[in-house]
Amino acid sequence: MQLFLDTTDTAVLADLAKTGLVDGVTTNPTLIAKSGRPMAEVIAEICGLVEGPVSAEAVATDAETMIKEGRKLADIAGNVVVKLPLTRDGLIATAAFAADGIATNVTLCFSVAQALLAAKAGATYVSPFVGRLDDHGADGCALIADIRTVYDNYGYDTEILAASVRTAEHVKRCAEFGADCATLPPNVFEAMFKHPLTDKGLEAFLADWAKTGQSIL
């Protein structure tokens, strides 16, 4: 399972990338706005920090302009993935990019029917929003399982990228249900390292080692 960071904070990204566990990055218009920086500048910097896919989102609502925006975004760096909304026009643009070999991430997916259309359009990734479905009383992680079943039934290559992930438990369930990737806010990524028994066990080991008076170095 690949782990992406959902962030435009390049300082945080640079720090977490040192772990060697960050496989890519996703961004969206909200995160770009919060950065207060020009979009092309932010995406270029992120692409220099990670070798994996970096999703950059088109903001037009019609297919023709989405395609123009997407081509401009794809020119920023070789690892840019053009992010498009799961709308009729978004899928028309997705199919156009697929024909040209440009990677896409179809976002704002909330149903199996939508995910099926994204795969048929040739999307590289589809992003079901787990947390937002939970907010509306549905089981967001169960959608991952349902999409996995349909994709496996028909041999679709589109990868399931679990998005709107809020907790380490979300990551666990998405992994169990067969998500190919998950994109995480930095705080969720860091939470995955933690368990109270790990802290307690390490504290005991270090206390016992200190009693020996030894040094490995």
Short mmCIF file of C-alpha atoms in Angstrom, two decimals:
data_model
loop_
_atom_site.label_atom_id
_atom_site.label_comp_id
_atom_site.label_asym_id
_atom_site.label_seq_id
_atom_site.Cartn_x
_atom_site.Cartn_y
_atom_site.Cartn_z
CA MET A 1 0.00 0.00 0.00
CA GLN A 2 1.42 3.37 -1.00
CA LEU A 3 1.21 6.27 1.44
CA PHE A 4 0.88 9.80 0.10
CA LEU A 5 0.90 13.04 2.08
CA ASP A 6 -1.99 15.43 1.55
CA THR A 7 -0.19 18.72 2.03
CA THR A 8 1.38 21.77 0.43
CA ASP A 9 3.56 22.50 3.47
CA THR A 10 6.96 21.87 1.91
CA ALA A 11 8.83 22.17 5.22
CA VAL A 12 6.70 19.42 6.78
CA LEU A 13 6.94 17.36 3.62
CA ALA A 14 10.74 17.64 3.50
CA ASP A 15 10.94 16.46 7.11
CA LEU A 16 8.60 13.48 6.69
CA ALA A 17 10.15 12.48 3.37
CA LYS A 18 13.35 11.73 5.32
CA THR A 19 11.60 8.62 6.68
CA GLY A 20 11.69 7.06 3.22
CA LEU A 21 8.02 6.12 3.70
CA VAL A 22 6.37 8.89 1.65
CA ASP A 23 5.42 7.52 -1.76
CA GLY A 24 3.82 10.64 -3.21
CA VAL A 25 1.83 13.80 -2.50
CA THR A 26 -1.67 15.05 -3.19
CA THR A 27 -2.78 18.67 -3.26
CA ASN A 28 -6.08 20.44 -3.88
CA PRO A 29 -7.22 24.04 -4.43
CA THR A 30 -7.93 24.51 -0.71
CA LEU A 31 -4.41 23.47 0.27
CA ILE A 32 -2.90 25.66 -2.46
CA ALA A 33 -4.93 28.63 -1.21
CA LYS A 34 -3.74 28.02 2.35
CA SER A 35 -0.12 28.01 1.19
CA GLY A 36 -0.46 31.61 0.00
CA ARG A 37 1.97 30.88 -2.84
CA PRO A 38 1.68 30.57 -6.63
CA MET A 39 0.43 27.10 -7.54
CA ALA A 40 3.12 26.33 -10.13
CA GLU A 41 5.83 27.27 -7.64
CA VAL A 42 4.41 25.03 -4.91
CA ILE A 43 3.93 22.03 -7.22
CA ALA A 44 7.45 22.40 -8.66
CA GLU A 45 8.97 22.47 -5.17
CA ILE A 46 6.98 19.42 -4.05
CA CYS A 47 8.01 17.52 -7.19
CA GLY A 48 11.62 18.21 -6.27
CA LEU A 49 11.14 16.74 -2.79
CA VAL A 50 9.53 13.42 -3.77
CA GLU A 51 10.09 11.11 -6.71
CA GLY A 52 6.58 9.65 -6.62
CA PRO A 53 3.34 11.03 -8.06
CA VAL A 54 2.26 14.55 -7.14
CA SER A 55 -1.40 15.36 -7.77
CA ALA A 56 -2.13 18.90 -8.98
CA GLU A 57 -5.77 19.80 -9.55
CA ALA A 58 -7.36 21.57 -12.49
CA VAL A 59 -9.97 24.11 -11.38
CA ALA A 60 -12.03 24.62 -14.55
CA THR A 61 -15.47 23.03 -14.77
CA ASP A 62 -15.63 22.45 -18.54
CA ALA A 63 -13.66 19.70 -20.25
CA GLU A 64 -11.95 21.92 -22.81
CA THR A 65 -10.45 24.23 -20.21
CA MET A 66 -9.66 21.34 -17.85
CA ILE A 67 -7.56 19.81 -20.61
CA LYS A 68 -5.69 23.07 -21.18
CA GLU A 69 -5.06 23.49 -17.45
CA GLY A 70 -4.07 19.86 -17.05
CA ARG A 71 -1.51 20.04 -19.84
CA LYS A 72 0.03 23.12 -18.24
CA LEU A 73 0.19 21.38 -14.86
CA ALA A 74 1.71 18.25 -16.39
CA ASP A 75 4.47 20.38 -17.93
CA ILE A 76 5.68 21.44 -14.46
CA ALA A 77 7.42 18.12 -13.82
CA GLY A 78 7.42 14.53 -15.02
CA ASN A 79 5.82 13.20 -11.83
CA VAL A 80 2.76 15.49 -11.87
CA VAL A 81 -0.58 13.68 -11.89
CA VAL A 82 -3.46 15.81 -13.19
CA LYS A 83 -6.29 15.82 -10.67
CA LEU A 84 -9.83 16.13 -12.03
CA PRO A 85 -13.31 16.13 -10.46
CA LEU A 86 -15.61 13.17 -10.89
CA THR A 87 -18.03 15.01 -13.16
CA ARG A 88 -19.12 14.39 -16.73
CA ASP A 89 -16.64 16.98 -18.01
CA GLY A 90 -13.98 15.72 -15.65
CA LEU A 91 -14.23 12.23 -17.11
CA ILE A 92 -14.17 13.56 -20.67
CA ALA A 93 -10.88 15.27 -19.78
CA THR A 94 -9.67 12.10 -18.06
CA ALA A 95 -10.22 10.07 -21.22
CA ALA A 96 -8.34 12.67 -23.27
CA PHE A 97 -5.37 12.54 -20.92
CA ALA A 98 -5.44 8.74 -20.86
CA ALA A 99 -5.19 8.71 -24.66
CA ASP A 100 -2.08 10.91 -24.41
CA GLY A 101 -0.45 8.90 -21.61
CA ILE A 102 -0.87 11.64 -18.97
CA ALA A 103 -1.57 10.29 -15.47
CA THR A 104 -4.79 11.39 -13.76
CA ASN A 105 -6.34 11.30 -10.30
CA VAL A 106 -10.15 11.50 -10.39
CA THR A 107 -11.26 13.03 -7.11
CA LEU A 108 -14.47 13.53 -5.11
CA CYS A 109 -15.66 9.96 -5.62
CA PHE A 110 -18.54 8.92 -3.37
CA SER A 111 -20.05 5.86 -5.05
CA VAL A 112 -19.18 2.63 -6.83
CA ALA A 113 -21.01 3.87 -9.93
CA GLN A 114 -18.75 6.91 -10.07
CA ALA A 115 -15.65 4.77 -9.56
CA LEU A 116 -16.74 2.47 -12.38
CA LEU A 117 -17.03 5.43 -14.76
CA ALA A 118 -13.61 6.73 -13.71
CA ALA A 119 -12.03 3.36 -14.49
CA LYS A 120 -13.78 3.18 -17.85
CA ALA A 121 -12.44 6.66 -18.66
CA GLY A 122 -8.91 5.41 -18.02
CA ALA A 123 -8.14 7.16 -14.74
CA THR A 124 -4.78 6.31 -13.20
CA TYR A 125 -6.19 6.82 -9.69
CA VAL A 126 -9.67 7.27 -8.26
CA SER A 127 -10.04 9.00 -4.90
CA PRO A 128 -13.01 7.89 -2.75
CA PHE A 129 -13.55 10.30 0.17
CA VAL A 130 -13.70 8.07 3.23
CA GLY A 131 -14.02 10.68 5.98
CA ARG A 132 -16.65 12.79 4.24
CA LEU A 133 -18.84 9.71 3.74
CA ASP A 134 -18.48 8.93 7.45
CA ASP A 135 -19.61 12.49 8.19
CA HIS A 136 -22.87 11.77 6.36
CA GLY A 137 -23.60 8.54 8.21
CA ALA A 138 -22.18 6.12 5.63
CA ASP A 139 -19.24 3.75 6.03
CA GLY A 140 -16.53 5.33 3.89
CA CYS A 141 -14.13 2.42 4.22
CA ALA A 142 -16.82 -0.01 3.03
CA LEU A 143 -16.88 1.92 -0.26
CA ILE A 144 -13.22 0.98 -0.71
CA ALA A 145 -14.15 -2.70 -0.42
CA ASP A 146 -17.01 -2.35 -2.91
CA ILE A 147 -14.83 -0.56 -5.48
CA ARG A 148 -12.12 -3.19 -5.02
CA THR A 149 -14.63 -5.94 -5.84
CA VAL A 150 -15.82 -4.22 -9.01
CA TYR A 151 -12.32 -3.38 -10.23
CA ASP A 152 -11.17 -6.94 -9.62
CA ASN A 153 -14.25 -8.31 -11.39
CA TYR A 154 -13.30 -6.54 -14.60
CA GLY A 155 -9.53 -6.25 -14.34
CA TYR A 156 -9.41 -2.44 -14.25
CA ASP A 157 -5.95 -0.94 -13.74
CA THR A 158 -7.20 2.20 -11.99
CA GLU A 159 -5.70 2.38 -8.51
CA ILE A 160 -7.89 3.08 -5.48
CA LEU A 161 -6.48 6.07 -3.60
CA ALA A 162 -8.29 6.42 -0.28
CA ALA A 163 -8.75 10.13 0.48
CA SER A 164 -10.29 12.23 3.25
CA VAL A 165 -8.48 9.92 5.66
CA ARG A 166 -8.80 11.20 9.22
CA THR A 167 -7.24 8.54 11.48
CA ALA A 168 -4.76 5.68 11.59
CA GLU A 169 -7.79 3.39 11.95
CA HIS A 170 -9.01 4.65 8.58
CA VAL A 171 -5.65 3.67 7.09
CA LYS A 172 -5.89 0.21 8.65
CA ARG A 173 -9.40 -0.45 7.32
CA CYS A 174 -8.59 0.89 3.86
CA ALA A 175 -5.57 -1.40 3.72
CA GLU A 176 -7.70 -4.37 4.81
CA PHE A 177 -10.25 -3.59 2.11
CA GLY A 178 -7.66 -3.41 -0.65
CA ALA A 179 -6.91 0.28 -1.28
CA ASP A 180 -3.80 0.62 -3.43
CA CYS A 181 -2.87 3.92 -1.79
CA ALA A 182 -4.02 6.34 0.87
CA THR A 183 -3.35 10.06 1.15
CA LEU A 184 -2.91 11.32 4.68
CA PRO A 185 -2.63 14.67 6.44
CA PRO A 186 0.79 14.86 8.10
CA ASN A 187 -0.69 14.40 11.60
CA VAL A 188 -2.28 11.09 10.60
CA PHE A 189 0.97 9.91 9.00
CA GLU A 190 2.83 10.68 12.25
CA ALA A 191 0.11 8.99 14.33
CA MET A 192 0.81 5.73 12.51
CA PHE A 193 4.19 5.48 14.26
CA LYS A 194 2.66 5.65 17.71
CA HIS A 195 1.33 3.10 20.20
CA PRO A 196 1.38 3.47 24.00
CA LEU A 197 2.81 -0.03 24.45
CA THR A 198 5.70 0.83 22.14
CA ASP A 199 6.53 3.85 24.31
CA LYS A 200 6.18 1.83 27.50
CA GLY A 201 8.30 -1.03 26.21
CA LEU A 202 11.06 1.29 24.98
CA GLU A 203 11.10 3.09 28.33
CA ALA A 204 11.62 -0.24 30.13
CA PHE A 205 14.33 -1.39 27.72
CA LEU A 206 16.27 1.87 28.11
CA ALA A 207 15.97 1.80 31.89
CA ASP A 208 17.33 -1.74 32.02
CA TRP A 209 20.14 -0.88 29.62
CA ALA A 210 21.16 2.15 31.69
CA LYS A 211 21.62 -0.16 34.69
CA THR A 212 24.29 -2.13 32.83
CA GLY A 213 26.55 0.91 32.47
CA GLN A 214 27.47 -0.26 28.97
CA SER A 215 27.81 1.67 25.71
CA ILE A 216 27.50 0.22 22.21
CA LEU A 217 29.74 2.95 20.78
#
